[in-house]
Structures are given as structure tokens and as C-alpha cells.
mmCIF file of C-alpha atoms in Angstrom:
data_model
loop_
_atom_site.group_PDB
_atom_site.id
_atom_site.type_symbol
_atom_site.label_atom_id
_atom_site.label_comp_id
_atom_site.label_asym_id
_atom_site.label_seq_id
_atom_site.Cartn_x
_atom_site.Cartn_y
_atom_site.Cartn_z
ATOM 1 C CA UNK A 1 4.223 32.371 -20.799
ATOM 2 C CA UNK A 2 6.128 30.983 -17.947
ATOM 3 C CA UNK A 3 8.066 28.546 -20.731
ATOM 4 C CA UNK A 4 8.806 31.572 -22.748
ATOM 5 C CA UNK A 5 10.308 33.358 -20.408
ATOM 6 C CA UNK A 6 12.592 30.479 -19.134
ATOM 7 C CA UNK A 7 13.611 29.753 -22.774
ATOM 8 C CA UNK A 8 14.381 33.568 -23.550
ATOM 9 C CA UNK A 9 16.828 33.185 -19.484
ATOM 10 C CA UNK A 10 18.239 29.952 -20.953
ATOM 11 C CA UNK A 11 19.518 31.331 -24.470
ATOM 12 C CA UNK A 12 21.156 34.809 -22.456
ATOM 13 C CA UNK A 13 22.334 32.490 -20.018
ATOM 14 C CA UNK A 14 23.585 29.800 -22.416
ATOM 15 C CA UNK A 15 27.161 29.808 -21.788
ATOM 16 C CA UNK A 16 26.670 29.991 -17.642
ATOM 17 C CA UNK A 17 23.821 27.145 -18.156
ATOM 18 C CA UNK A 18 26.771 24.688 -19.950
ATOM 19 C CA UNK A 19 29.486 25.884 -17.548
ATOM 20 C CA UNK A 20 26.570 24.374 -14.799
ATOM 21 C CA UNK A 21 25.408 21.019 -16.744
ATOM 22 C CA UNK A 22 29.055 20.282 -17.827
ATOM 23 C CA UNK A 23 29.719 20.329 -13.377
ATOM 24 C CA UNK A 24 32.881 23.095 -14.185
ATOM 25 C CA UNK A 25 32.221 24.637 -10.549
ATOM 26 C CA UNK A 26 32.257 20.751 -8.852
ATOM 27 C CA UNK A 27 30.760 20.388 -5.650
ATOM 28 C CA UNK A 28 30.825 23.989 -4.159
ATOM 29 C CA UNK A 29 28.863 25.319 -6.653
ATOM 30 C CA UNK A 30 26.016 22.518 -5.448
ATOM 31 C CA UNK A 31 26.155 23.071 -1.854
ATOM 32 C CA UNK A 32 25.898 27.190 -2.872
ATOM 33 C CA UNK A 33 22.491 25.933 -4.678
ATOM 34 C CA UNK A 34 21.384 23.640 -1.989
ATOM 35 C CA UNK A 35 22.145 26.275 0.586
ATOM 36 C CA UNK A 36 20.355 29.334 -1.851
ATOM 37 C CA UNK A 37 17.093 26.695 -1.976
ATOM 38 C CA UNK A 38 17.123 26.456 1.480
ATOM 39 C CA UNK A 39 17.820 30.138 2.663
ATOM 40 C CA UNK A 40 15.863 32.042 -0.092
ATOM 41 C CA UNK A 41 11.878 30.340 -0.583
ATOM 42 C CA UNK A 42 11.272 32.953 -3.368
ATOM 43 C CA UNK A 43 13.802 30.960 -5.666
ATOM 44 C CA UNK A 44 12.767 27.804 -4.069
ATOM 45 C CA UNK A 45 12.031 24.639 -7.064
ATOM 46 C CA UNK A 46 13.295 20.922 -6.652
ATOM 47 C CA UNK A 47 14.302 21.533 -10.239
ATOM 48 C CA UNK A 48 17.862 22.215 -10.032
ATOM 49 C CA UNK A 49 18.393 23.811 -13.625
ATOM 50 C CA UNK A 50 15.597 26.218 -13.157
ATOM 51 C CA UNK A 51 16.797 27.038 -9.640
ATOM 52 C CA UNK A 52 19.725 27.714 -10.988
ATOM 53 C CA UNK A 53 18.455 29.544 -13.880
ATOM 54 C CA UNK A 54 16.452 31.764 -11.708
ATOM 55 C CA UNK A 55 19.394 32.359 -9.985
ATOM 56 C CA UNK A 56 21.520 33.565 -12.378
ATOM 57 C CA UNK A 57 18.954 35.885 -13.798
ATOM 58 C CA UNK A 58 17.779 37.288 -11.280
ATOM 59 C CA UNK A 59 20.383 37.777 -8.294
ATOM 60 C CA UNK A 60 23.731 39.163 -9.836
ATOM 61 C CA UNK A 61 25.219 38.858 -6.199
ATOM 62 C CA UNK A 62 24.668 35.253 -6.937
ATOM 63 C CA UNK A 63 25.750 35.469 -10.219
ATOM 64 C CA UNK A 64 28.848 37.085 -9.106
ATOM 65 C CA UNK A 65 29.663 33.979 -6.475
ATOM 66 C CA UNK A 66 28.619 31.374 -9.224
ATOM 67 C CA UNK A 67 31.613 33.516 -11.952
ATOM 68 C CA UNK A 68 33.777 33.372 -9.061
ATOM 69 C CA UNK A 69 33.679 29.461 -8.404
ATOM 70 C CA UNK A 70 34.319 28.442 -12.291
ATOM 71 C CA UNK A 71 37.895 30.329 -12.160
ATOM 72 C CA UNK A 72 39.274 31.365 -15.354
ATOM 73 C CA UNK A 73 35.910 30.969 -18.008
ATOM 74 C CA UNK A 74 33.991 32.717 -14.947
ATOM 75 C CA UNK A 75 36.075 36.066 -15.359
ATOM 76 C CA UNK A 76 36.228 35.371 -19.126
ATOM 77 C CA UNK A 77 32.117 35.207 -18.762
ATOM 78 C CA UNK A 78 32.304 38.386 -16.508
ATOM 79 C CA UNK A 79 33.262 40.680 -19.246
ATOM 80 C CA UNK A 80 29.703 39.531 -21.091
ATOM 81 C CA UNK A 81 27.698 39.114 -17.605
ATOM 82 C CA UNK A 82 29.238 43.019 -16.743
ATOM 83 C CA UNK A 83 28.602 43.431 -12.750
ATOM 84 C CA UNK A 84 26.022 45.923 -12.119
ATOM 85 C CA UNK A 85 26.420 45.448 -8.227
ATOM 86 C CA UNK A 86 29.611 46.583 -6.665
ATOM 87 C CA UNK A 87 29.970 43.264 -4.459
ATOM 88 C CA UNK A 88 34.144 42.408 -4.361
ATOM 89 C CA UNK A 89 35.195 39.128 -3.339
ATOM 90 C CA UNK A 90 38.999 38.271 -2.673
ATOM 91 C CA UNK A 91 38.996 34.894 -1.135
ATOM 92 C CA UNK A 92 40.607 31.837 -2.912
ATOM 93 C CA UNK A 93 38.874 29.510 0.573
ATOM 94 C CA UNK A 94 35.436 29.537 0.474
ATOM 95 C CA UNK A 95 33.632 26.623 0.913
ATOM 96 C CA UNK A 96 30.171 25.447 -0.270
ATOM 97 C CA UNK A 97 26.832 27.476 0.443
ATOM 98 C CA UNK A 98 28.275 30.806 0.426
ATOM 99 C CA UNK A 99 24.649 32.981 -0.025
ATOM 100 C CA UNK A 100 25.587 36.945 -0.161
ATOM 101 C CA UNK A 101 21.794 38.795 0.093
ATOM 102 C CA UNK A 102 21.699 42.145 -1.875
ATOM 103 C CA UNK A 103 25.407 42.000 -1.733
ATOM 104 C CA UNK A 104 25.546 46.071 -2.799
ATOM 105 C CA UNK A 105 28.752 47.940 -1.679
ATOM 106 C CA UNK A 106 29.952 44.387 -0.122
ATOM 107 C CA UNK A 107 33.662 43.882 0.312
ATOM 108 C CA UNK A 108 34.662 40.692 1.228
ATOM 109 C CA UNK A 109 38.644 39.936 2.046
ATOM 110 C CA UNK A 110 38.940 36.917 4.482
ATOM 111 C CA UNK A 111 42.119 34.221 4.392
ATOM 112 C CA UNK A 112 38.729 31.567 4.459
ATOM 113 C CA UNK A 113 35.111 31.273 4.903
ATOM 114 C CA UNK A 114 33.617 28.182 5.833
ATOM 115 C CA UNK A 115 30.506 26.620 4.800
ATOM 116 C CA UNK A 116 26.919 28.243 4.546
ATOM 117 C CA UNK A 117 27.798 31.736 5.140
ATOM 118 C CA UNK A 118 25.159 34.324 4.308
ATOM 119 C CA UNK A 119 26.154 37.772 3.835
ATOM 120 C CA UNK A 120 24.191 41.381 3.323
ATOM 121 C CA UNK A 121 24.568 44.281 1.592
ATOM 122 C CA UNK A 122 27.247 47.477 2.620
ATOM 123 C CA UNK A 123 29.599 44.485 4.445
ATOM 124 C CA UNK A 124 32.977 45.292 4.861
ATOM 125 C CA UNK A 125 35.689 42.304 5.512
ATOM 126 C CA UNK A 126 39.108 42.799 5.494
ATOM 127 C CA UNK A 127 41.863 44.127 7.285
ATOM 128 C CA UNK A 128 41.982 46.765 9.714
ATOM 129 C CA UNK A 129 44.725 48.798 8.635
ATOM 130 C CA UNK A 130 47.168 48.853 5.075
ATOM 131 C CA UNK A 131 49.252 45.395 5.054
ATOM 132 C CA UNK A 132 47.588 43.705 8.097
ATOM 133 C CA UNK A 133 46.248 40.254 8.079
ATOM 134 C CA UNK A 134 42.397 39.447 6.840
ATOM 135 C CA UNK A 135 39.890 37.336 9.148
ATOM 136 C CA UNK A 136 38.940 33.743 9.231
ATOM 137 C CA UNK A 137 35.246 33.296 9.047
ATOM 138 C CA UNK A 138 34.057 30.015 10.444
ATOM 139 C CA UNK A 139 30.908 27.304 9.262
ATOM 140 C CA UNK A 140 27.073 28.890 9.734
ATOM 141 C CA UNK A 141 28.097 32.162 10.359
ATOM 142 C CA UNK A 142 25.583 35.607 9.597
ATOM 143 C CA UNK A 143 27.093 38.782 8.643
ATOM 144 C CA UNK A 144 24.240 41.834 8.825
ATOM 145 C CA UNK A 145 24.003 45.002 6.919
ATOM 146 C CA UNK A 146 26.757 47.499 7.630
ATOM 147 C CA UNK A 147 29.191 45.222 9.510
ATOM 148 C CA UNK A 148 32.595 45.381 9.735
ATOM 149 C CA UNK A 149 34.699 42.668 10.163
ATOM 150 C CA UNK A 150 38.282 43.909 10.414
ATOM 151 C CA UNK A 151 41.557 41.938 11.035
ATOM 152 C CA UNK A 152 43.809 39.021 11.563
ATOM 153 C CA UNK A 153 40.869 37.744 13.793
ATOM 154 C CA UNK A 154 38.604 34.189 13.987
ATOM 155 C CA UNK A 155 34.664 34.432 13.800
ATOM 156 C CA UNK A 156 33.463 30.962 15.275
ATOM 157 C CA UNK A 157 31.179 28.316 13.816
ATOM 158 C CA UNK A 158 27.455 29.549 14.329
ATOM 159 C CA UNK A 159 27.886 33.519 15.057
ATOM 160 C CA UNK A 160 25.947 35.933 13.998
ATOM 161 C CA UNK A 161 26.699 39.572 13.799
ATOM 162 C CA UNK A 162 24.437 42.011 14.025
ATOM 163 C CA UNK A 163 23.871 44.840 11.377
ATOM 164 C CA UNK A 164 26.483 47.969 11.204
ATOM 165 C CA UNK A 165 28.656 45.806 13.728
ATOM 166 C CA UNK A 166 32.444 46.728 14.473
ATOM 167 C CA UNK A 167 34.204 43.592 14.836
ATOM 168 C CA UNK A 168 37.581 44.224 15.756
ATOM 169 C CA UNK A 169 37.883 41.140 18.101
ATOM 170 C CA UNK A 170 37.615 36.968 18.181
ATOM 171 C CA UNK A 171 34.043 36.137 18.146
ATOM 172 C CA UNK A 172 33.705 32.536 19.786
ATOM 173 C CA UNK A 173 31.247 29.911 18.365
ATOM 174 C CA UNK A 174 27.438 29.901 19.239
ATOM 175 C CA UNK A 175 27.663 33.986 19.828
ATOM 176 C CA UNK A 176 26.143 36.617 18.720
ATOM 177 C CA UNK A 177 28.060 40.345 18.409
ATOM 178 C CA UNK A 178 26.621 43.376 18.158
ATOM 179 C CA UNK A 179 27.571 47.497 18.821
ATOM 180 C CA UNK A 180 30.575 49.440 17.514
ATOM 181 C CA UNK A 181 32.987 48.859 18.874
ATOM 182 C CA UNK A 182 31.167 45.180 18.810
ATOM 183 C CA UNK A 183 30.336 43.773 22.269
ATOM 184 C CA UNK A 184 30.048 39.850 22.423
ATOM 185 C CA UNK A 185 26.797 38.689 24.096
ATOM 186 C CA UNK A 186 26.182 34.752 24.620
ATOM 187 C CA UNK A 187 24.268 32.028 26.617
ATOM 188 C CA UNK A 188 26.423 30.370 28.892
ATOM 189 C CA UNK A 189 24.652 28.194 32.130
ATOM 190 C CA UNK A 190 21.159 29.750 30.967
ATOM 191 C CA UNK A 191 22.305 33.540 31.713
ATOM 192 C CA UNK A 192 23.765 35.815 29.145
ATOM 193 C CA UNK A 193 27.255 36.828 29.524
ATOM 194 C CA UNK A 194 28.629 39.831 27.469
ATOM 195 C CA UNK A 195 32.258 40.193 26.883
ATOM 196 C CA UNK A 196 34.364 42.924 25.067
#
């Protein structure tokens, strides 16, 4: 049954699956797999097609990331693989293992966002009022349900925000902000520190 099933994925999926063995989304696209087998254990499979195949099938947020990294044939291949998630990306940098996680009502408008970023659903990044500037979102970083991350500002390497955040400031690295507006809490010399 189980072959059945992956043959009936791989002939709906057929044009995604050749974009994927022909390498069209390069080396991004493999260190978004890599990072999806090592962040989500349901999908988990050493075989890299039917990781990918599950996927595809099965996570349209992850779909939606995969259409984005092939360019031009991915929004040719959006109008057959219609979104059924409202999950908006505007981000030409983005490096490798980007992992969005029910990425439902997700926004995401950031000048660049480095590698192995996971992201949940109802996230909001972008600017903070009409014309201003878009944050910069650094390596390992966490982004929880309901955040906000608003503005020209930096998130550091390693930061995690906490869900239905306010970020309207620079987060530094190794720090984790939480609250509206968000408050910045951290280990520094063994005692926590919180800054505004």
C-alpha cells in the first residue's frame, strides 16, 4: 500500500519531483531538506526523494518555500500547486534551511534571513509603518506563533522569540525576547539580565 501511495504523490508531484532530481533549486533547496529532516522526525527518512516527496505532499508551507527557491518555473508551478495556506514570503536573501511550521496567516518581509530559520504560524515580519525599512534576521534564529517582528532592525544569530512577541527593537545573539512591547532577557556571567 505504502508503494501505491508514493507512486500516486510521485505522478501529482511529477513536475516538482524533476525540478528536484534535475538540482534547479542548487544548494539551498538541500540544506532546507537537511534542516526539515532534522527539525521535523515525522518526515524523517535517509531517503532524500521520499523526504522530499513527503514534503511536498504533505506540508504546503514547505511546498510554498521549495516554489519559492526554483524562481521563475516555481511561480509557473504555483498556478497548478494553488496555495491553500495564506503564508507570503517577500525575501530575495534567504539562505539554506529555512523550515516555516504551519506557516498559516504568516507574513514574512525581511531584507535577509540567514540560515536554519524556523518559523510558525500567524508571524508577522516586516516593517513597522508604510515605506520603512524591513528587518535582518540572523543564522539559528526561532520565530513563535503570533510574533511580530517590525522594522529596519537586526535579530542576532541564535535568538529565539517567544510566541505573540512585539519586536520593535535589536535583539542581540544568544537571547531570547519575549512580551509586547518585547523585553530582551539573556544569560550574561550566570545571572539573567533583561533589557528593553
Amino acid at each position: 500500500m505504502n508503494i501505491f501511495k508514493q507512486f500516486v504523490k510521485t505522478i501529482y508531484y511529477f513536475p516538482l519531483v524533476i525540478t528536484y532530481l534535475c538540482g534547479v533549486g542548487g544548494v539551498k533547496v538541500k540544506q532546507d531538506l537537511e534542516y526539515a529532516n532534522e527539525t521535523c522526525r515525522f518526515f524523517s527518512n535517509k531517503n532524500k526523494y521520499i523526504l522530499f516527496l513527503n514534503l511536498i505532499s504533505q506540508l504546503p508551507e514547505w511546498r510554498q518555500v521549495y516554489l519559492m527557491r526554483i524562481g521563475r518555473i516555481g511561480r509557473l508551478l504555483s498556478i497548478i500547486y494553488a496555495k491553500n495556506i495564506l503564508l507570503a514570503i517577500h525575501c530575495d536573501d534567504i539562505e539554506g534551511g529555512l523550515f516555516i511550521q504551519h506557516g498559516h496567516s504568516t507574513e514574512i518581509n525581511a531584507k535577509r534571513i540567514g540560515r536554519n530559520c524556523q518559523i510558525w504560524q500567524n508571524v508577522t515580519i516586516g516593517v513597522k509603518y508604510s515605506g520603512g525599512e524591513t528587518p535582518v534576521i540572523g543564522n539559528n534564529v526561532k520565530i513563535s506563533a503570533g510574533a511580530c517582528v517590525l522594522g529596519g532592525i537586526n535579530i542576532g544569530d541564535n535568538v529565539t522569540i517567544g510566541a505573540n512577541a512585539v519586536v520593535l527593537n535589536d535583539v542581540p545573539e544568544n537571547c531570547i525576547a519575549v512580551g509586547v512591547p518585547a523585553k530582551i532577557i539573556r544569560q550574561h556571567n550566570g545571572r539573567s539580565e533583561e533589557n528593553c
